[in-house]
Amino acid sequence: MPLSAEHKARTRRAIVEAAARLFRRHGYEATGIDDIMAAAGLTRGGFYAHFPSKDALFAEVVRDTHGFIRQMRARKAADRRGLGREGLKVIADYLHPRHLPEVGPGCTLAALPGDVARGGVAAQLAYANAFYALAGEIGRGLPRARTLDRRATAAAILCVGAVALARAGTGAPGFARHVLGAAEGEVRRLLRPKPAIRRKPRRRRRVTPPVGPARRRSS
C-alpha cells in the first residue's frame, strides 16, 4: 500500500530534525547517513526516497532549522517600539550564559558556519538567506529601518558570532560569560531607541526700525 503524502512529509521532517541535531553537535563530516536515519528511528534504505545525497540534506538543514528566527517572527507587538522591546528580550535569552548549553548546539547559524564554508553552494546560499532573514527580523523593531539595515545586520553578527565564540571557548573559565555579556551590551546599545530630542522654540528676533536722519527744524 503506497504511503500517504502526510506520512512522507512526517518522515522527511523527522530526517531533517535528526540531521540538524547531529550536524550541529558533531559536524558534517563526522555525521553519516546511517547515524541520521538511526536517530530518526528509520533504516538507511528510506533515505534516498527523500534526499538525493547527504549534501542535499545538509542544505535543507541550513535552510530550515532556525529557532532564533522563529522566535523573532513570533513577536506579537503592533508597532516597531513594541517589537523592539520584545526583540531585546529574545536576544537576551539567546545570549544568556546559562542558555549556552542549549543554544550553542541548537543554533544552526552559530554551530555550522565552518561546515557551511567547506560545503557546497546550496548550503552557502541557504546560510546567507537565513542570516538575511535574521537581520530582517531584528530590523522590524527599529525605527526608520531600511532593507538590510546596518544596525540590524551588526546586531545579528554580534549575536551569532558571540554564541559561536562562546561555544568554542567553553573550556576557558569565564570566557563565554565575557563574550556573551559584551555582545549583549553592544546589541542593546545598537537597538535601544534613542530618546526624542526636544528642541527649544526659536525666539523671534525683535527688529528695531532703522533711525533716519534728524529732521531740520523749520525756522
Short mmCIF file of C-alpha atoms in Angstrom, two decimals:
data_model
loop_
_atom_site.label_atom_id
_atom_site.label_comp_id
_atom_site.label_asym_id
_atom_site.label_seq_id
_atom_site.Cartn_x
_atom_site.Cartn_y
_atom_site.Cartn_z
CA MET A 1 0.00 0.00 0.00
CA PRO A 2 1.55 3.36 -1.03
CA LEU A 3 2.42 5.76 1.76
CA SER A 4 0.31 8.88 2.11
CA ALA A 5 1.73 12.31 1.36
CA GLU A 6 1.24 13.19 5.03
CA HIS A 7 3.31 10.19 6.14
CA LYS A 8 6.08 11.10 3.68
CA ALA A 9 6.12 14.67 4.96
CA ARG A 10 6.37 13.48 8.58
CA THR A 11 9.20 11.10 7.69
CA ARG A 12 11.10 13.80 5.81
CA ARG A 13 10.66 16.14 8.75
CA ALA A 14 11.98 13.53 11.17
CA ILE A 15 15.08 13.05 9.00
CA VAL A 16 15.73 16.81 8.80
CA GLU A 17 15.35 17.31 12.56
CA ALA A 18 17.58 14.33 13.39
CA ALA A 19 20.20 15.52 10.90
CA ALA A 20 20.09 19.04 12.29
CA ARG A 21 20.80 17.83 15.83
CA LEU A 22 23.69 15.63 14.70
CA PHE A 23 25.23 18.12 12.26
CA ARG A 24 25.19 20.87 14.88
CA ARG A 25 26.65 18.66 17.58
CA HIS A 26 29.22 16.63 15.61
CA GLY A 27 29.70 18.48 12.33
CA TYR A 28 29.01 17.48 8.75
CA GLU A 29 31.98 15.15 8.18
CA ALA A 30 31.53 13.21 11.43
CA THR A 31 27.86 12.54 10.77
CA GLY A 32 26.90 9.69 8.46
CA ILE A 33 23.61 8.80 6.81
CA ASP A 34 23.35 5.68 9.00
CA ASP A 35 23.66 7.88 12.11
CA ILE A 36 20.96 10.25 10.86
CA MET A 37 18.48 7.54 9.96
CA ALA A 38 19.05 5.71 13.24
CA ALA A 39 18.45 8.95 15.18
CA ALA A 40 15.22 9.41 13.21
CA GLY A 41 14.15 5.84 14.01
CA LEU A 42 14.39 4.78 10.36
CA THR A 43 16.52 2.48 8.21
CA ARG A 44 19.12 3.69 5.72
CA GLY A 45 17.15 2.35 2.78
CA GLY A 46 14.50 5.03 3.18
CA PHE A 47 16.91 7.94 2.96
CA TYR A 48 17.08 8.22 -0.82
CA ALA A 49 13.31 8.40 -1.14
CA HIS A 50 13.60 11.86 0.40
CA PHE A 51 17.07 13.22 -0.44
CA PRO A 52 19.46 12.52 -3.32
CA SER A 53 22.56 12.97 -1.13
CA LYS A 54 23.86 14.00 2.27
CA ASP A 55 24.82 17.36 0.73
CA ALA A 56 21.20 17.96 -0.24
CA LEU A 57 20.06 17.11 3.28
CA PHE A 58 22.69 19.43 4.76
CA ALA A 59 21.45 22.30 2.59
CA GLU A 60 17.89 21.60 3.77
CA VAL A 61 19.01 21.70 7.40
CA VAL A 62 20.78 25.03 6.88
CA ARG A 63 17.73 26.40 5.06
CA ASP A 64 15.10 25.29 7.51
CA THR A 65 16.12 24.81 11.14
CA HIS A 66 16.38 28.22 12.83
CA GLY A 67 14.76 28.55 16.24
CA PHE A 68 16.21 32.03 16.79
CA ILE A 69 14.49 33.35 13.66
CA ARG A 70 11.22 31.64 14.57
CA GLN A 71 11.24 33.30 17.99
CA MET A 72 11.84 36.71 16.44
CA ARG A 73 8.99 36.13 13.98
CA ALA A 74 6.65 35.14 16.81
CA ARG A 75 6.70 38.63 18.38
CA LYS A 76 3.18 40.00 18.85
CA ALA A 77 3.61 43.75 19.29
CA ALA A 78 1.69 46.00 16.92
CA ASP A 79 4.32 48.73 16.49
CA ARG A 80 8.06 48.98 15.97
CA ARG A 81 8.79 50.14 19.50
CA GLY A 82 6.97 47.13 20.98
CA LEU A 83 8.65 44.77 18.53
CA GLY A 84 11.99 46.23 19.55
CA ARG A 85 11.34 45.61 23.25
CA GLU A 86 10.24 42.02 22.57
CA GLY A 87 13.25 41.50 20.31
CA LEU A 88 15.68 42.61 23.01
CA LYS A 89 14.12 40.04 25.38
CA VAL A 90 14.57 37.26 22.79
CA ILE A 91 18.17 38.34 22.21
CA ALA A 92 18.87 38.49 25.96
CA ASP A 93 17.67 34.89 26.29
CA TYR A 94 19.72 33.83 23.28
CA LEU A 95 22.89 35.40 24.71
CA HIS A 96 22.40 34.41 28.35
CA PRO A 97 25.39 32.32 29.53
CA ARG A 98 23.10 29.85 31.30
CA HIS A 99 21.40 29.08 27.99
CA LEU A 100 24.62 28.36 26.09
CA PRO A 101 24.50 24.55 26.60
CA GLU A 102 21.17 24.59 24.75
CA VAL A 103 21.69 27.47 22.32
CA GLY A 104 25.27 26.57 21.32
CA PRO A 105 24.48 23.19 19.76
CA GLY A 106 20.94 24.28 18.91
CA CYS A 107 21.51 27.30 16.66
CA THR A 108 22.32 26.39 13.07
CA LEU A 109 23.76 29.82 12.27
CA ALA A 110 26.18 29.68 15.22
CA ALA A 111 27.01 25.96 15.12
CA LEU A 112 27.66 25.35 11.42
CA PRO A 113 29.48 28.27 9.75
CA GLY A 114 32.71 26.27 9.31
CA ASP A 115 30.88 23.29 7.81
CA VAL A 116 28.92 25.59 5.51
CA ALA A 117 32.13 27.30 4.36
CA ARG A 118 33.52 23.90 3.37
CA GLY A 119 30.22 22.78 1.86
CA GLY A 120 28.50 23.30 -1.44
CA VAL A 121 26.91 26.37 -2.97
CA ALA A 122 23.38 25.29 -1.99
CA ALA A 123 24.26 25.26 1.71
CA GLN A 124 26.13 28.55 1.43
CA LEU A 125 23.19 30.27 -0.26
CA ALA A 126 20.84 28.83 2.36
CA TYR A 127 23.08 30.13 5.14
CA ALA A 128 23.27 33.64 3.65
CA ASN A 129 19.49 33.76 3.21
CA ALA A 130 18.93 32.61 6.79
CA PHE A 131 21.25 35.32 8.06
CA TYR A 132 19.47 37.96 5.97
CA ALA A 133 16.18 36.72 7.42
CA LEU A 134 17.51 37.14 10.97
CA ALA A 135 18.76 40.66 10.25
CA GLY A 136 15.40 41.49 8.67
CA GLU A 137 13.54 40.30 11.74
CA ILE A 138 15.75 42.36 14.04
CA GLY A 139 15.17 45.35 11.77
CA ARG A 140 11.40 45.09 12.21
CA GLY A 141 11.86 46.53 15.69
CA LEU A 142 13.89 49.56 14.61
CA PRO A 143 12.52 52.99 13.77
CA ARG A 144 13.18 54.08 10.19
CA ALA A 145 14.82 50.72 9.42
CA ARG A 146 15.90 50.13 5.84
CA THR A 147 16.22 46.86 3.97
CA LEU A 148 19.32 45.13 5.38
CA ASP A 149 19.63 47.89 7.95
CA ARG A 150 23.23 48.24 9.17
CA ARG A 151 22.21 48.33 12.83
CA ALA A 152 20.18 45.13 12.49
CA THR A 153 22.93 43.45 10.47
CA ALA A 154 25.55 44.37 13.08
CA ALA A 155 23.29 43.09 15.88
CA ALA A 156 22.79 39.77 14.06
CA ILE A 157 26.57 39.42 13.57
CA LEU A 158 27.16 40.09 17.28
CA CYS A 159 24.55 37.54 18.35
CA VAL A 160 25.61 34.68 16.09
CA GLY A 161 29.33 35.40 16.38
CA ALA A 162 29.21 35.62 20.17
CA VAL A 163 27.49 32.23 20.51
CA ALA A 164 29.95 30.63 18.09
CA LEU A 165 32.91 32.06 20.01
CA ALA A 166 31.45 31.20 23.42
CA ARG A 167 30.81 27.64 22.29
CA ALA A 168 34.40 27.31 21.07
CA GLY A 169 35.82 28.59 24.36
CA THR A 170 33.69 26.75 26.91
CA GLY A 171 36.81 25.18 28.42
CA ALA A 172 38.24 28.57 29.39
CA PRO A 173 36.80 29.79 32.72
CA GLY A 174 34.76 32.97 32.30
CA PHE A 175 35.33 33.22 28.54
CA ALA A 176 31.77 32.51 27.43
CA ARG A 177 30.27 34.86 30.02
CA HIS A 178 32.63 37.66 28.97
CA VAL A 179 31.96 37.25 25.24
CA LEU A 180 28.18 36.88 25.57
CA GLY A 181 27.91 39.79 28.00
CA ALA A 182 29.94 42.09 25.78
CA ALA A 183 27.83 41.15 22.76
CA GLU A 184 24.55 41.75 24.55
CA GLY A 185 25.70 45.15 25.78
CA GLU A 186 26.63 46.25 22.27
CA VAL A 187 23.41 44.87 20.79
CA ARG A 188 21.38 46.85 23.34
CA ARG A 189 23.37 49.97 22.50
CA LEU A 190 22.67 49.47 18.80
CA LEU A 191 18.98 48.68 19.11
CA ARG A 192 17.82 50.76 22.08
CA PRO A 193 15.50 53.51 20.86
CA LYS A 194 17.04 56.93 21.25
CA PRO A 195 15.06 59.45 23.31
CA ALA A 196 13.46 62.18 21.29
CA ILE A 197 15.39 65.42 21.43
CA ARG A 198 13.23 68.34 22.46
CA ARG A 199 14.11 71.40 20.53
CA LYS A 200 13.68 74.73 22.23
CA PRO A 201 11.39 77.05 20.31
CA ARG A 202 13.36 79.67 18.48
CA ARG A 203 12.88 83.15 19.82
CA ARG A 204 11.78 85.60 17.26
CA ARG A 205 14.28 88.39 16.99
CA ARG A 206 12.88 91.78 17.64
CA VAL A 207 13.65 94.02 14.72
CA THR A 208 14.27 97.68 15.56
CA PRO A 209 13.38 100.02 12.72
CA PRO A 210 16.34 102.00 11.43
CA VAL A 211 16.70 105.52 12.73
CA GLY A 212 16.60 108.14 9.94
CA PRO A 213 18.38 111.48 9.87
CA ALA A 214 17.04 114.09 12.29
CA ARG A 215 14.54 116.42 10.76
CA ARG A 216 15.57 120.05 10.47
CA ARG A 217 13.57 122.44 12.47
CA SER A 218 11.79 124.89 10.33
CA SER A 219 12.84 128.44 11.06
#
